[in-house]
Amino acid sequence: MLDTLILSLLIGIFVGLSAGYLGSLMVLEKMALVGDALSHVALPGLAIGIIFNFDPLIGAFAFLFASAVIIWYLQRVTKISFEALVGAMFTLALALGIILINDLEALEEALFGDITQVTLVHAVAAIAISIVAIFFTKVIYRKLVLAMISEDLAVSKGINVARTNLLYLFLVSLVVAMGVQIVGTLLVGFLVIVPAIAAKNLSSNMRRYSLYGAFFGLIAAVSGVLLASYLGLQPGPVVVFSGVTIFAISVVINWRLKLSA
Amino acid sequence: MTAMDEYVLKVSNLKVTLQNQIILDNISFNVKKGTTMAILGPNAAGKSVLFRTLLNLLPHSGNIEWGEKVKIGYVPQNVAITDIPISVKEFLSIGKKINVENALSMVRLNSKSVLNKRLGVLSGGQLRRIMIAWALIDEPNILLLDEPTIGVDVESEEPIFTMLNAIKKSKKMTILLITHDIHIVREYTDYLLALNKCVTFFGKSEEIANLEVQKRIYGEPVCVKMLSEAE
C-alpha cells in the first residue's frame, strides 16, 4: 500500500507540474474546455486496452493523440472552432467508451482513476513524459503566446503556427494520458484548467504565470493524493477539491490586491 | 519601367480571392524608397488584406516585387492582449535578445514606468507605441502599419505620427500606413493609395485636398432634400 502511495505521489508530482504548466497555455488559448473535453476522449482507448489486454494507458494516449490530430486537421480545413469540434468528438468518445466497457467496475476505474493499479513502469513513464512535455512546451511557449497575440505577427516572423499547435496538442495528449491514472478521464481536465486559472489571478507576467501554474498543479495533485489516502477516499475528487481551494485562495488574494492597489 | 533601386516595392495586377470572393483586383502601384504612403479606403475595402498579401500571408495572383535587402516591420491592426499575463519586457523580447530600454526610448516611452507592466493594462497609445517598438526591434527598413493609432484618443494620435516621422528620418525608412484620417494623409504622408477592392486613386497625398480626387475616393455626395425644399 505504501509503495502504491509513493508511486502515486511521484506520478502526482510530475503530472501535476506538467499539467499545470501546459494548462497555462491551454487557458490562454481560450481552449480551457478543450483540455477538459479532450481528456474524455481517452475513455475508448482505455476500453480497448482492457478488452485486448494491453496497458490501457497506451490505448488512452493513442486515442487522445489521434483525436487531437483529427480536431486540429478539421479546424484548419473547416475553420469550425476548436470548442465545437472537441465537443462533438468527446461525446462520441464517451459514448464509444461506455459501449465498449460493459463491466461497471472497470468503467468506474477508467472514469475516476484507480491508484491501486499504478506500477513502477507507470511512475517512470509519468516522470519521463512529464519532463519531455515540460521541456518541449518551454521551447514553443513564447511562439504560441505570440500566435495568440496575433497569428499574422507570428507567421510574418517565420513561425509555423499550425505545426507548433500540433506539437502542443501532442504534448497535452501525453500529459493527460498520464493524469488519467490518478484522477481518471472525467476529472483529468481539471488538472489542466484550474491550476492555470488560479495562476492567472496572481500573475502580471508570463514567467510567474507559467511557474505558478506548474506549482499549483503540483500542490493540488500531491495534497489530493495524500489526503485521499489518509481519508480512504478516491484521489480524483480529492485532487479536485484541493485545486479548487487553491483557486479560491487566489481569488481572495487577487481581490485584496485590487483593493489595496 | 523605372529601375528597382529607386523603389522598395512594385506591385502589378495583384488579385486576391478569399472564399470565392474577390477582395482585391487589378492593384498596381510602386513605393519609392524613403517615402511614406497612406492607404485609405472604406471598411472592407481590402486594406488589411493588401498588407497581409504583401507579407505573403495570403494566396494571390499578380506580381509583388520587393527591393533588395528589404527588411519588413509589421504592426497588425488587431492584437489580442487583454487576456494574456505578459509584461512589456517579455513581449518585446519574444524570440530575440534585445536592449528593451533602447526599444522603448525609440518610441518615446519611459522604460521605468512601463517595462514591468502587464500589456493588457496599458493605455491605447502606450500599446500602439509598444507594437511599433516591437516592429522596430529587428531594424527594418520598411514599416507596414495597419491603423497605427486605432484605439488611441485624438490627442495622443498626433504625437505618434510625429514620432513615426522622426523615426523614418533618422532610420531612413519607408512607411506604408493604413488610415481613415484625411488629416493624417495630408500632414504625414507623401503618397496616397486609395482602395475600394480596386485602386480608386494613386498619387501625391496633397491631392486629397482636391475635390475631384475626394469624389473619386468617396463617391459623389448624395444630399437629402431639406423639408423646406420638399414643400
mmCIF file of C-alpha atoms in Angstrom, chain B residues 46-212:
data_model
loop_
_atom_site.group_PDB
_atom_site.id
_atom_site.type_symbol
_atom_site.label_atom_id
_atom_site.label_comp_id
_atom_site.label_asym_id
_atom_site.label_seq_id
_atom_site.Cartn_x
_atom_site.Cartn_y
_atom_site.Cartn_z
ATOM 1 C CA GLY B 46 -9.249 45.298 -48.673
ATOM 2 C CA LYS B 47 -6.638 47.478 -46.952
ATOM 3 C CA SER B 48 -5.566 44.955 -44.308
ATOM 4 C CA VAL B 49 -5.785 42.166 -46.889
ATOM 5 C CA LEU B 50 -3.336 44.140 -49.034
ATOM 6 C CA PHE B 51 -0.838 44.220 -46.146
ATOM 7 C CA ARG B 52 -1.270 40.550 -45.406
ATOM 8 C CA THR B 53 -0.764 39.774 -49.090
ATOM 9 C CA LEU B 54 2.381 41.906 -49.222
ATOM 10 C CA LEU B 55 3.664 39.880 -46.257
ATOM 11 C CA ASN B 56 2.973 36.713 -48.231
ATOM 12 C CA LEU B 57 0.374 35.532 -45.714
ATOM 13 C CA LEU B 58 -2.384 35.117 -48.314
ATOM 14 C CA PRO B 59 -2.619 33.397 -51.697
ATOM 15 C CA HIS B 60 -2.710 35.814 -54.630
ATOM 16 C CA SER B 61 -2.067 36.276 -58.313
ATOM 17 C CA GLY B 62 -0.128 39.098 -59.946
ATOM 18 C CA ASN B 63 3.286 40.369 -59.069
ATOM 19 C CA ILE B 64 4.780 41.652 -55.809
ATOM 20 C CA GLU B 65 8.401 42.667 -56.146
ATOM 21 C CA TRP B 66 10.276 43.810 -53.060
ATOM 22 C CA GLY B 67 13.598 45.616 -53.461
ATOM 23 C CA GLU B 68 16.872 44.013 -52.462
ATOM 24 C CA LYS B 69 17.757 43.767 -48.771
ATOM 25 C CA VAL B 70 14.269 44.771 -47.704
ATOM 26 C CA LYS B 71 13.510 44.049 -44.067
ATOM 27 C CA ILE B 72 9.901 44.489 -43.034
ATOM 28 C CA GLY B 73 8.496 45.511 -39.663
ATOM 29 C CA TYR B 74 4.758 44.947 -39.308
ATOM 30 C CA VAL B 75 2.160 46.245 -36.867
ATOM 31 C CA PRO B 76 -1.182 44.460 -37.299
ATOM 32 C CA GLN B 77 -4.468 46.215 -36.614
ATOM 33 C CA ASN B 78 -5.780 43.756 -34.042
ATOM 34 C CA VAL B 79 -3.830 42.256 -31.200
ATOM 35 C CA ALA B 80 -5.379 40.074 -28.515
ATOM 36 C CA ILE B 81 -3.599 41.039 -25.315
ATOM 37 C CA THR B 82 -6.199 41.728 -22.659
ATOM 38 C CA ASP B 83 -6.342 38.134 -21.504
ATOM 39 C CA ILE B 84 -2.637 37.324 -21.566
ATOM 40 C CA PRO B 85 -0.467 37.887 -18.490
ATOM 41 C CA ILE B 86 2.620 39.096 -20.339
ATOM 42 C CA SER B 87 4.799 42.043 -19.350
ATOM 43 C CA VAL B 88 6.058 44.677 -21.780
ATOM 44 C CA LYS B 89 9.601 43.394 -21.260
ATOM 45 C CA GLU B 90 8.600 39.809 -22.037
ATOM 46 C CA PHE B 91 6.609 40.824 -25.102
ATOM 47 C CA LEU B 92 9.416 42.892 -26.591
ATOM 48 C CA SER B 93 11.931 40.104 -26.091
ATOM 49 C CA ILE B 94 9.861 37.280 -27.622
ATOM 50 C CA GLY B 95 12.178 35.420 -29.929
ATOM 51 C CA LYS B 96 15.132 37.749 -29.535
ATOM 52 C CA LYS B 97 17.638 39.094 -27.062
ATOM 53 C CA ILE B 98 17.433 42.842 -27.222
ATOM 54 C CA ASN B 99 18.051 46.009 -25.321
ATOM 55 C CA VAL B 100 14.464 46.622 -24.248
ATOM 56 C CA GLU B 101 15.218 50.086 -22.881
ATOM 57 C CA ASN B 102 16.580 51.223 -26.255
ATOM 58 C CA ALA B 103 13.498 49.895 -27.996
ATOM 59 C CA LEU B 104 11.259 51.832 -25.617
ATOM 60 C CA SER B 105 13.208 55.070 -25.926
ATOM 61 C CA MET B 106 12.819 54.840 -29.720
ATOM 62 C CA VAL B 107 9.056 55.075 -29.285
ATOM 63 C CA ARG B 108 9.436 57.715 -26.564
ATOM 64 C CA LEU B 109 8.201 55.644 -23.672
ATOM 65 C CA ASN B 110 9.702 55.793 -20.212
ATOM 66 C CA SER B 111 11.047 52.301 -19.681
ATOM 67 C CA LYS B 112 10.852 52.561 -15.871
ATOM 68 C CA SER B 113 7.131 53.189 -15.918
ATOM 69 C CA VAL B 114 6.078 50.543 -18.447
ATOM 70 C CA LEU B 115 8.742 47.819 -18.569
ATOM 71 C CA ASN B 116 7.202 45.514 -15.972
ATOM 72 C CA LYS B 117 3.596 46.398 -16.624
ATOM 73 C CA ARG B 118 1.201 43.839 -17.990
ATOM 74 C CA LEU B 119 0.499 44.538 -21.667
ATOM 75 C CA GLY B 120 -3.255 44.416 -21.044
ATOM 76 C CA VAL B 121 -3.250 47.372 -18.622
ATOM 77 C CA LEU B 122 -1.518 49.855 -20.948
ATOM 78 C CA SER B 123 -3.391 52.780 -22.478
ATOM 79 C CA GLY B 124 -4.288 52.574 -26.175
ATOM 80 C CA GLY B 125 -1.476 54.985 -27.066
ATOM 81 C CA GLN B 126 1.128 53.131 -24.998
ATOM 82 C CA LEU B 127 0.098 49.812 -26.515
ATOM 83 C CA ARG B 128 0.412 51.106 -30.072
ATOM 84 C CA ARG B 129 3.851 52.500 -29.240
ATOM 85 C CA ILE B 130 4.861 49.109 -27.829
ATOM 86 C CA MET B 131 3.635 47.434 -31.029
ATOM 87 C CA ILE B 132 5.686 49.900 -33.091
ATOM 88 C CA ALA B 133 8.715 49.238 -30.858
ATOM 89 C CA TRP B 134 8.249 45.508 -31.466
ATOM 90 C CA ALA B 135 8.225 46.100 -35.218
ATOM 91 C CA LEU B 136 11.354 48.267 -34.963
ATOM 92 C CA ILE B 137 13.408 45.779 -32.969
ATOM 93 C CA ASP B 138 14.732 43.882 -35.984
ATOM 94 C CA GLU B 139 15.876 47.193 -37.533
ATOM 95 C CA PRO B 140 13.597 47.048 -40.551
ATOM 96 C CA ASN B 141 13.931 49.460 -43.467
ATOM 97 C CA ILE B 142 10.237 49.317 -44.290
ATOM 98 C CA LEU B 143 7.334 49.528 -41.872
ATOM 99 C CA LEU B 144 3.801 48.297 -42.571
ATOM 100 C CA LEU B 145 1.459 49.904 -40.049
ATOM 101 C CA ASP B 146 -2.167 48.813 -40.083
ATOM 102 C CA GLU B 147 -4.038 51.711 -38.466
ATOM 103 C CA PRO B 148 -1.228 52.609 -36.069
ATOM 104 C CA THR B 149 -3.494 54.815 -33.942
ATOM 105 C CA ILE B 150 -6.513 52.545 -33.647
ATOM 106 C CA GLY B 151 -7.910 52.711 -30.104
ATOM 107 C CA VAL B 152 -5.931 55.873 -29.382
ATOM 108 C CA ASP B 153 -7.602 59.097 -28.242
ATOM 109 C CA VAL B 154 -7.386 62.088 -30.582
ATOM 110 C CA GLU B 155 -4.799 63.995 -28.505
ATOM 111 C CA SER B 156 -2.402 61.033 -28.454
ATOM 112 C CA GLU B 157 -2.727 60.395 -32.199
ATOM 113 C CA GLU B 158 -0.683 63.307 -33.473
ATOM 114 C CA PRO B 159 2.370 62.625 -31.226
ATOM 115 C CA ILE B 160 2.508 59.058 -32.574
ATOM 116 C CA PHE B 161 2.720 60.314 -36.155
ATOM 117 C CA THR B 162 5.299 62.954 -35.202
ATOM 118 C CA MET B 163 7.313 60.160 -33.591
ATOM 119 C CA LEU B 164 6.959 57.952 -36.692
ATOM 120 C CA ASN B 165 8.147 60.821 -38.872
ATOM 121 C CA ALA B 166 11.219 61.281 -36.694
ATOM 122 C CA ILE B 167 11.999 57.532 -36.750
ATOM 123 C CA LYS B 168 11.554 57.474 -40.511
ATOM 124 C CA LYS B 169 14.012 60.327 -40.972
ATOM 125 C CA SER B 170 16.639 59.036 -38.556
ATOM 126 C CA LYS B 171 16.493 55.438 -39.807
ATOM 127 C CA LYS B 172 15.903 56.325 -43.476
ATOM 128 C CA MET B 173 12.831 54.157 -43.520
ATOM 129 C CA THR B 174 9.935 53.672 -45.887
ATOM 130 C CA ILE B 175 6.490 53.551 -44.285
ATOM 131 C CA LEU B 176 3.194 52.182 -45.572
ATOM 132 C CA LEU B 177 0.310 53.002 -43.301
ATOM 133 C CA ILE B 178 -3.384 52.284 -43.359
ATOM 134 C CA THR B 179 -5.533 55.121 -42.091
ATOM 135 C CA HIS B 180 -9.041 56.565 -42.259
ATOM 136 C CA ASP B 181 -7.925 60.079 -41.439
ATOM 137 C CA ILE B 182 -7.574 62.627 -44.285
ATOM 138 C CA HIS B 183 -5.711 64.997 -41.969
ATOM 139 C CA ILE B 184 -3.054 62.334 -41.323
ATOM 140 C CA VAL B 185 -2.798 61.670 -45.060
ATOM 141 C CA ARG B 186 -2.141 65.350 -45.786
ATOM 142 C CA GLU B 187 0.186 66.089 -42.895
ATOM 143 C CA TYR B 188 2.278 62.969 -42.555
ATOM 144 C CA THR B 189 2.397 61.071 -45.832
ATOM 145 C CA ASP B 190 3.902 61.648 -49.283
ATOM 146 C CA TYR B 191 1.788 59.332 -51.411
ATOM 147 C CA LEU B 192 -1.739 58.074 -51.253
ATOM 148 C CA LEU B 193 -3.191 54.816 -52.477
ATOM 149 C CA ALA B 194 -6.972 54.824 -52.192
ATOM 150 C CA LEU B 195 -8.579 51.409 -52.345
ATOM 151 C CA ASN B 196 -12.041 50.014 -52.718
ATOM 152 C CA LYS B 197 -11.309 46.499 -53.967
ATOM 153 C CA CYS B 198 -9.532 48.191 -56.855
ATOM 154 C CA VAL B 199 -7.360 51.321 -56.859
ATOM 155 C CA THR B 200 -9.577 54.416 -56.830
ATOM 156 C CA PHE B 201 -6.693 56.865 -56.593
ATOM 157 C CA PHE B 202 -2.909 56.695 -56.606
ATOM 158 C CA GLY B 203 -0.824 59.847 -56.422
ATOM 159 C CA LYS B 204 0.614 62.531 -54.193
ATOM 160 C CA SER B 205 -1.053 62.819 -50.788
ATOM 161 C CA GLU B 206 -1.570 66.581 -51.098
ATOM 162 C CA GLU B 207 -4.082 65.901 -53.879
ATOM 163 C CA ILE B 208 -6.522 64.614 -51.285
ATOM 164 C CA ALA B 209 -7.453 68.300 -50.878
ATOM 165 C CA ASN B 210 -8.722 68.267 -54.454
ATOM 166 C CA LEU B 211 -12.487 67.886 -54.572
ATOM 167 C CA GLU B 212 -12.373 65.741 -57.704
#
